[in-house]
Amino acid sequence: MSQLEQELACEMHLIVPPDQVWRAFKDLHNLLPRILPGFIDSASLLEGDGGVGSIREIKFGLGLNSDERRIRSDESDELSPDLVMSMKNDVADTDGLTATATWDLACANAVVPGQSYSKERIDVLDNEQRICSCSMLSGEMMENFSSYRTTWQFNPATGGQGTDVKWKIEYVPVGEHGSLDKFKDSALLMVKQIEGHLIATAEYTPPSQQQKLRAALLS
């Protein structure tokens, strides 16, 4: 008997404006290996130009030993305080040219263990609504799913500066797949590192806004 489609979703807030987050997110095939070195070996477009129908392949690295670090605290679903403080220190110490990724690498291996690569197709890319939806085509994780689709949406923050991020996976499991929290944690990890990169560099962020973003993060 076939399994029914299931769903897992979460939301988070970034202090960076949605247009800047969206611009960086659409460039993931170039950005990921640079902001998550050691976790992401390479990311490339196998077909297309990054628009709808494009196929993207991500090859994962070994990461760092993460036995002593976790992306969650025991009491909360939020990022644990020590990781948040590590990110603040990294941004404060940056030279404005490169963001550091120490806290990400410390827990990357725990987030998505046992993955060597994934291949996905971009099904939706809505620039007006800032929505991207991708279907997984192949990779080790597809041994546990007959379909797996990820959707991201980046909205202006309600009543304040920044971006409200919505993340959702829709999947059909094959047999036992265990907890999917590691995939949610991986999504949180990636988008927080994008935020750090936008704050620390002028690549997608106008220089005039960088100081404001850093001040907001460290306040």
PDB file of C-alpha atoms in Angstrom:
ATOM      1  CA  MET A   1       0.000   0.000   0.000  1.00  0.00           C
ATOM      2  CA  SER A   2       1.416   3.382  -0.956  1.00  0.00           C
ATOM      3  CA  GLN A   3       2.151   5.965   1.701  1.00  0.00           C
ATOM      4  CA  LEU A   4       0.342   9.301   1.820  1.00  0.00           C
ATOM      5  CA  GLU A   5       2.204  12.553   1.342  1.00  0.00           C
ATOM      6  CA  GLN A   6       3.358  14.122   4.600  1.00  0.00           C
ATOM      7  CA  GLU A   7       4.629  17.577   5.498  1.00  0.00           C
ATOM      8  CA  LEU A   8       7.109  19.240   7.835  1.00  0.00           C
ATOM      9  CA  ALA A   9       7.410  23.020   8.119  1.00  0.00           C
ATOM     10  CA  CYS A  10       9.139  25.704  10.146  1.00  0.00           C
ATOM     11  CA  GLU A  11       9.618  29.473  10.149  1.00  0.00           C
ATOM     12  CA  MET A  12      12.448  31.758  11.167  1.00  0.00           C
ATOM     13  CA  HIS A  13      13.378  35.435  11.114  1.00  0.00           C
ATOM     14  CA  LEU A  14      16.401  37.087   9.488  1.00  0.00           C
ATOM     15  CA  ILE A  15      17.429  40.699   9.987  1.00  0.00           C
ATOM     16  CA  VAL A  16      18.438  41.065   6.326  1.00  0.00           C
ATOM     17  CA  PRO A  17      15.860  42.495   3.854  1.00  0.00           C
ATOM     18  CA  PRO A  18      14.020  39.876   1.751  1.00  0.00           C
ATOM     19  CA  ASP A  19      15.216  41.145  -1.629  1.00  0.00           C
ATOM     20  CA  GLN A  20      18.831  40.620  -0.610  1.00  0.00           C
ATOM     21  CA  VAL A  21      18.158  37.163   0.828  1.00  0.00           C
ATOM     22  CA  TRP A  22      16.295  36.200  -2.335  1.00  0.00           C
ATOM     23  CA  ARG A  23      19.072  37.448  -4.590  1.00  0.00           C
ATOM     24  CA  ALA A  24      21.612  35.327  -2.703  1.00  0.00           C
ATOM     25  CA  PHE A  25      19.307  32.304  -2.494  1.00  0.00           C
ATOM     26  CA  LYS A  26      18.923  32.186  -6.273  1.00  0.00           C
ATOM     27  CA  ASP A  27      22.709  32.013  -6.524  1.00  0.00           C
ATOM     28  CA  LEU A  28      23.106  28.984  -4.231  1.00  0.00           C
ATOM     29  CA  HIS A  29      25.060  26.974  -6.785  1.00  0.00           C
ATOM     30  CA  ASN A  30      27.812  29.599  -6.558  1.00  0.00           C
ATOM     31  CA  LEU A  31      27.372  30.588  -2.924  1.00  0.00           C
ATOM     32  CA  LEU A  32      27.088  27.310  -0.999  1.00  0.00           C
ATOM     33  CA  PRO A  33      30.671  26.012  -1.333  1.00  0.00           C
ATOM     34  CA  ARG A  34      32.004  29.376  -0.189  1.00  0.00           C
ATOM     35  CA  ILE A  35      29.809  29.877   2.877  1.00  0.00           C
ATOM     36  CA  LEU A  36      29.892  26.219   3.989  1.00  0.00           C
ATOM     37  CA  PRO A  37      33.405  25.018   3.144  1.00  0.00           C
ATOM     38  CA  GLY A  38      34.046  21.498   4.366  1.00  0.00           C
ATOM     39  CA  PHE A  39      30.314  20.807   4.471  1.00  0.00           C
ATOM     40  CA  ILE A  40      29.667  21.526   0.777  1.00  0.00           C
ATOM     41  CA  ASP A  41      32.402  20.390  -1.606  1.00  0.00           C
ATOM     42  CA  SER A  42      30.706  21.726  -4.723  1.00  0.00           C
ATOM     43  CA  ALA A  43      27.385  22.890  -6.122  1.00  0.00           C
ATOM     44  CA  SER A  44      26.714  23.187  -9.831  1.00  0.00           C
ATOM     45  CA  LEU A  45      23.992  23.477 -12.439  1.00  0.00           C
ATOM     46  CA  LEU A  46      23.858  20.328 -14.568  1.00  0.00           C
ATOM     47  CA  GLU A  47      21.067  21.709 -16.747  1.00  0.00           C
ATOM     48  CA  GLY A  48      19.573  25.158 -17.230  1.00  0.00           C
ATOM     49  CA  ASP A  49      20.572  28.625 -16.070  1.00  0.00           C
ATOM     50  CA  GLY A  50      19.142  28.540 -12.549  1.00  0.00           C
ATOM     51  CA  GLY A  51      15.535  29.108 -13.603  1.00  0.00           C
ATOM     52  CA  VAL A  52      12.559  26.753 -13.619  1.00  0.00           C
ATOM     53  CA  GLY A  53      13.518  23.320 -14.927  1.00  0.00           C
ATOM     54  CA  SER A  54      17.187  23.691 -14.001  1.00  0.00           C
ATOM     55  CA  ILE A  55      18.867  20.719 -12.327  1.00  0.00           C
ATOM     56  CA  ARG A  56      21.310  21.408  -9.512  1.00  0.00           C
ATOM     57  CA  GLU A  57      23.762  18.948  -7.953  1.00  0.00           C
ATOM     58  CA  ILE A  58      25.285  19.424  -4.510  1.00  0.00           C
ATOM     59  CA  LYS A  59      28.225  17.319  -3.333  1.00  0.00           C
ATOM     60  CA  PHE A  60      28.726  17.158   0.423  1.00  0.00           C
ATOM     61  CA  GLY A  61      32.030  17.105   2.274  1.00  0.00           C
ATOM     62  CA  LEU A  62      32.893  15.352   5.511  1.00  0.00           C
ATOM     63  CA  GLY A  63      32.445  18.413   7.715  1.00  0.00           C
ATOM     64  CA  LEU A  64      34.102  18.514  11.121  1.00  0.00           C
ATOM     65  CA  ASN A  65      33.777  16.317  14.178  1.00  0.00           C
ATOM     66  CA  SER A  66      30.525  17.355  15.831  1.00  0.00           C
ATOM     67  CA  ASP A  67      30.253  14.984  18.795  1.00  0.00           C
ATOM     68  CA  GLU A  68      30.346  17.866  21.278  1.00  0.00           C
ATOM     69  CA  ARG A  69      28.174  20.357  19.347  1.00  0.00           C
ATOM     70  CA  ARG A  70      24.486  20.389  18.466  1.00  0.00           C
ATOM     71  CA  ILE A  71      22.462  22.872  16.487  1.00  0.00           C
ATOM     72  CA  ARG A  72      19.688  22.762  19.098  1.00  0.00           C
ATOM     73  CA  SER A  73      19.650  23.313  22.796  1.00  0.00           C
ATOM     74  CA  ASP A  74      17.826  20.722  24.909  1.00  0.00           C
ATOM     75  CA  GLU A  75      15.193  23.200  26.040  1.00  0.00           C
ATOM     76  CA  SER A  76      14.333  24.986  22.804  1.00  0.00           C
ATOM     77  CA  ASP A  77      13.657  24.582  19.098  1.00  0.00           C
ATOM     78  CA  GLU A  78      15.672  27.734  18.465  1.00  0.00           C
ATOM     79  CA  LEU A  79      19.363  27.856  17.650  1.00  0.00           C
ATOM     80  CA  SER A  80      21.289  27.138  20.834  1.00  0.00           C
ATOM     81  CA  PRO A  81      22.759  30.231  22.575  1.00  0.00           C
ATOM     82  CA  ASP A  82      26.380  29.148  22.165  1.00  0.00           C
ATOM     83  CA  LEU A  83      25.980  28.855  18.402  1.00  0.00           C
ATOM     84  CA  VAL A  84      24.244  32.210  18.158  1.00  0.00           C
ATOM     85  CA  MET A  85      27.041  33.833  20.160  1.00  0.00           C
ATOM     86  CA  SER A  86      29.641  32.166  17.957  1.00  0.00           C
ATOM     87  CA  MET A  87      27.995  33.625  14.876  1.00  0.00           C
ATOM     88  CA  LYS A  88      27.893  37.091  16.458  1.00  0.00           C
ATOM     89  CA  ASN A  89      31.587  36.893  17.214  1.00  0.00           C
ATOM     90  CA  ASP A  90      32.373  35.748  13.686  1.00  0.00           C
ATOM     91  CA  VAL A  91      30.498  38.673  12.172  1.00  0.00           C
ATOM     92  CA  ALA A  92      32.035  41.174  14.579  1.00  0.00           C
ATOM     93  CA  ASP A  93      35.561  39.996  13.792  1.00  0.00           C
ATOM     94  CA  THR A  94      35.194  39.801  10.030  1.00  0.00           C
ATOM     95  CA  ASP A  95      37.314  42.036   7.833  1.00  0.00           C
ATOM     96  CA  GLY A  96      34.303  42.870   5.685  1.00  0.00           C
ATOM     97  CA  LEU A  97      35.459  40.639   2.851  1.00  0.00           C
ATOM     98  CA  THR A  98      34.773  37.120   4.046  1.00  0.00           C
ATOM     99  CA  ALA A  99      32.411  35.640   6.593  1.00  0.00           C
ATOM    100  CA  THR A 100      33.647  32.856   8.841  1.00  0.00           C
ATOM    101  CA  ALA A 101      31.799  29.575   9.159  1.00  0.00           C
ATOM    102  CA  THR A 102      33.246  27.951  12.271  1.00  0.00           C
ATOM    103  CA  TRP A 103      29.930  27.435  14.053  1.00  0.00           C
ATOM    104  CA  ASP A 104      28.321  25.955  10.950  1.00  0.00           C
ATOM    105  CA  LEU A 105      31.070  23.420  10.355  1.00  0.00           C
ATOM    106  CA  ALA A 106      31.072  22.398  13.990  1.00  0.00           C
ATOM    107  CA  CYS A 107      27.574  20.976  13.664  1.00  0.00           C
ATOM    108  CA  ALA A 108      27.242  20.358   9.917  1.00  0.00           C
ATOM    109  CA  ASN A 109      28.151  16.692  10.104  1.00  0.00           C
ATOM    110  CA  ALA A 110      25.435  16.122  12.702  1.00  0.00           C
ATOM    111  CA  VAL A 111      22.781  17.824  10.608  1.00  0.00           C
ATOM    112  CA  VAL A 112      22.820  15.647   7.494  1.00  0.00           C
ATOM    113  CA  PRO A 113      24.970  12.592   8.180  1.00  0.00           C
ATOM    114  CA  GLY A 114      25.743  10.009   5.527  1.00  0.00           C
ATOM    115  CA  GLN A 115      25.035  12.173   2.500  1.00  0.00           C
ATOM    116  CA  SER A 116      27.518  12.356  -0.368  1.00  0.00           C
ATOM    117  CA  TYR A 117      25.397  14.202  -2.936  1.00  0.00           C
ATOM    118  CA  SER A 118      21.911  15.338  -3.883  1.00  0.00           C
ATOM    119  CA  LYS A 119      20.419  16.250  -7.224  1.00  0.00           C
ATOM    120  CA  GLU A 120      17.318  18.433  -7.452  1.00  0.00           C
ATOM    121  CA  ARG A 121      15.131  20.143 -10.049  1.00  0.00           C
ATOM    122  CA  ILE A 122      13.853  23.703  -9.647  1.00  0.00           C
ATOM    123  CA  ASP A 123      10.085  23.503 -10.166  1.00  0.00           C
ATOM    124  CA  VAL A 124       8.983  26.969  -9.033  1.00  0.00           C
ATOM    125  CA  LEU A 125      10.929  30.242  -9.017  1.00  0.00           C
ATOM    126  CA  ASP A 126       8.579  33.157  -8.362  1.00  0.00           C
ATOM    127  CA  ASN A 127      10.524  36.417  -8.205  1.00  0.00           C
ATOM    128  CA  GLU A 128       7.500  38.503  -7.235  1.00  0.00           C
ATOM    129  CA  GLN A 129       6.497  36.334  -4.260  1.00  0.00           C
ATOM    130  CA  ARG A 130      10.074  35.136  -3.568  1.00  0.00           C
ATOM    131  CA  ILE A 131       9.108  31.464  -3.621  1.00  0.00           C
ATOM    132  CA  CYS A 132      11.344  28.590  -4.705  1.00  0.00           C
ATOM    133  CA  SER A 133      10.280  24.951  -4.841  1.00  0.00           C
ATOM    134  CA  CYS A 134      12.621  22.066  -5.707  1.00  0.00           C
ATOM    135  CA  SER A 135      12.055  18.330  -6.159  1.00  0.00           C
ATOM    136  CA  MET A 136      14.771  15.896  -5.147  1.00  0.00           C
ATOM    137  CA  LEU A 137      15.745  13.617  -8.024  1.00  0.00           C
ATOM    138  CA  SER A 138      18.531  11.464  -6.594  1.00  0.00           C
ATOM    139  CA  GLY A 139      20.923  11.046  -3.689  1.00  0.00           C
ATOM    140  CA  GLU A 140      21.208   8.732  -0.691  1.00  0.00           C
ATOM    141  CA  MET A 141      18.223  10.255   1.063  1.00  0.00           C
ATOM    142  CA  MET A 142      15.936   9.182  -1.792  1.00  0.00           C
ATOM    143  CA  GLU A 143      16.362   5.605  -0.602  1.00  0.00           C
ATOM    144  CA  ASN A 144      13.788   6.531   2.061  1.00  0.00           C
ATOM    145  CA  PHE A 145      11.367   8.585  -0.042  1.00  0.00           C
ATOM    146  CA  SER A 146       9.457   8.133  -3.276  1.00  0.00           C
ATOM    147  CA  SER A 147       9.114  11.915  -3.534  1.00  0.00           C
ATOM    148  CA  TYR A 148      10.655  14.823  -1.630  1.00  0.00           C
ATOM    149  CA  ARG A 149       9.931  18.463  -2.390  1.00  0.00           C
ATOM    150  CA  THR A 150      11.283  21.540  -0.589  1.00  0.00           C
ATOM    151  CA  THR A 151       9.647  24.978  -0.710  1.00  0.00           C
ATOM    152  CA  TRP A 152      11.111  28.257   0.530  1.00  0.00           C
ATOM    153  CA  GLN A 153       9.347  31.611   0.824  1.00  0.00           C
ATOM    154  CA  PHE A 154      10.950  34.907   1.898  1.00  0.00           C
ATOM    155  CA  ASN A 155       8.475  37.548   3.081  1.00  0.00           C
ATOM    156  CA  PRO A 156       8.997  41.057   4.455  1.00  0.00           C
ATOM    157  CA  ALA A 157       8.997  40.816   8.241  1.00  0.00           C
ATOM    158  CA  THR A 158       5.693  41.633   9.882  1.00  0.00           C
ATOM    159  CA  GLY A 159       5.951  44.914  11.736  1.00  0.00           C
ATOM    160  CA  GLY A 160       9.688  45.330  11.472  1.00  0.00           C
ATOM    161  CA  GLN A 161      12.957  45.067   9.602  1.00  0.00           C
ATOM    162  CA  GLY A 162      14.123  41.875   7.976  1.00  0.00           C
ATOM    163  CA  THR A 163      12.720  38.711   6.469  1.00  0.00           C
ATOM    164  CA  ASP A 164      10.286  36.073   7.668  1.00  0.00           C
ATOM    165  CA  VAL A 165      11.371  32.762   6.146  1.00  0.00           C
ATOM    166  CA  LYS A 166       8.979  29.883   5.594  1.00  0.00           C
ATOM    167  CA  TRP A 167      10.420  26.444   4.872  1.00  0.00           C
ATOM    168  CA  LYS A 168       8.426  23.309   4.065  1.00  0.00           C
ATOM    169  CA  ILE A 169       9.086  19.795   2.846  1.00  0.00           C
ATOM    170  CA  GLU A 170       6.396  17.585   1.329  1.00  0.00           C
ATOM    171  CA  TYR A 171       7.398  13.951   1.102  1.00  0.00           C
ATOM    172  CA  VAL A 172       6.181  10.403   0.584  1.00  0.00           C
ATOM    173  CA  PRO A 173       8.185   7.986   2.747  1.00  0.00           C
ATOM    174  CA  VAL A 174       9.220   4.492   1.779  1.00  0.00           C
ATOM    175  CA  GLY A 175       9.284   2.364   4.923  1.00  0.00           C
ATOM    176  CA  GLU A 176      10.930   3.780   8.046  1.00  0.00           C
ATOM    177  CA  HIS A 177      12.780   7.062   7.594  1.00  0.00           C
ATOM    178  CA  GLY A 178      13.413   8.156  11.179  1.00  0.00           C
ATOM    179  CA  SER A 179      13.263  11.734  12.393  1.00  0.00           C
ATOM    180  CA  LEU A 180      13.340  14.506   9.798  1.00  0.00           C
ATOM    181  CA  ASP A 181      14.593  17.089  12.280  1.00  0.00           C
ATOM    182  CA  LYS A 182      18.067  16.805  10.748  1.00  0.00           C
ATOM    183  CA  PHE A 183      16.706  18.149   7.449  1.00  0.00           C
ATOM    184  CA  LYS A 184      14.980  21.029   9.206  1.00  0.00           C
ATOM    185  CA  ASP A 185      18.187  21.784  11.104  1.00  0.00           C
ATOM    186  CA  SER A 186      20.133  21.692   7.846  1.00  0.00           C
ATOM    187  CA  ALA A 187      17.747  24.237   6.319  1.00  0.00           C
ATOM    188  CA  LEU A 188      18.100  26.533   9.343  1.00  0.00           C
ATOM    189  CA  LEU A 189      21.856  26.169   9.225  1.00  0.00           C
ATOM    190  CA  MET A 190      22.050  27.133   5.566  1.00  0.00           C
ATOM    191  CA  VAL A 191      19.793  30.167   5.747  1.00  0.00           C
ATOM    192  CA  LYS A 192      21.529  31.522   8.863  1.00  0.00           C
ATOM    193  CA  GLN A 193      24.856  31.244   7.082  1.00  0.00           C
ATOM    194  CA  ILE A 194      23.410  33.140   4.120  1.00  0.00           C
ATOM    195  CA  GLU A 195      22.353  35.839   6.578  1.00  0.00           C
ATOM    196  CA  GLY A 196      25.861  35.990   8.033  1.00  0.00           C
ATOM    197  CA  HIS A 197      27.368  36.283   4.568  1.00  0.00           C
ATOM    198  CA  LEU A 198      25.017  39.116   3.649  1.00  0.00           C
ATOM    199  CA  ILE A 199      25.909  40.989   6.822  1.00  0.00           C
ATOM    200  CA  ALA A 200      29.651  40.463   6.478  1.00  0.00           C
ATOM    201  CA  THR A 201      30.150  41.177   2.789  1.00  0.00           C
ATOM    202  CA  ALA A 202      28.989  43.599   0.132  1.00  0.00           C
ATOM    203  CA  GLU A 203      28.435  40.883  -2.460  1.00  0.00           C
ATOM    204  CA  TYR A 204      24.637  41.070  -2.290  1.00  0.00           C
ATOM    205  CA  THR A 205      24.291  43.857   0.275  1.00  0.00           C
ATOM    206  CA  PRO A 206      24.868  47.575  -0.477  1.00  0.00           C
ATOM    207  CA  PRO A 207      27.772  48.813   1.693  1.00  0.00           C
ATOM    208  CA  SER A 208      25.545  51.524   3.160  1.00  0.00           C
ATOM    209  CA  GLN A 209      23.381  48.842   4.774  1.00  0.00           C
ATOM    210  CA  GLN A 210      26.140  46.620   6.155  1.00  0.00           C
ATOM    211  CA  GLN A 211      26.832  48.662   9.290  1.00  0.00           C
ATOM    212  CA  LYS A 212      23.116  48.855  10.106  1.00  0.00           C
ATOM    213  CA  LEU A 213      22.760  45.087   9.758  1.00  0.00           C
ATOM    214  CA  ARG A 214      25.804  44.376  11.925  1.00  0.00           C
ATOM    215  CA  ALA A 215      24.565  46.754  14.598  1.00  0.00           C
ATOM    216  CA  ALA A 216      21.154  45.066  14.602  1.00  0.00           C
ATOM    217  CA  LEU A 217      22.719  41.609  14.906  1.00  0.00           C
ATOM    218  CA  LEU A 218      25.011  42.567  17.780  1.00  0.00           C
ATOM    219  CA  SER A 219      22.438  44.568  19.733  1.00  0.00           C
TER     220      SER A 219
END
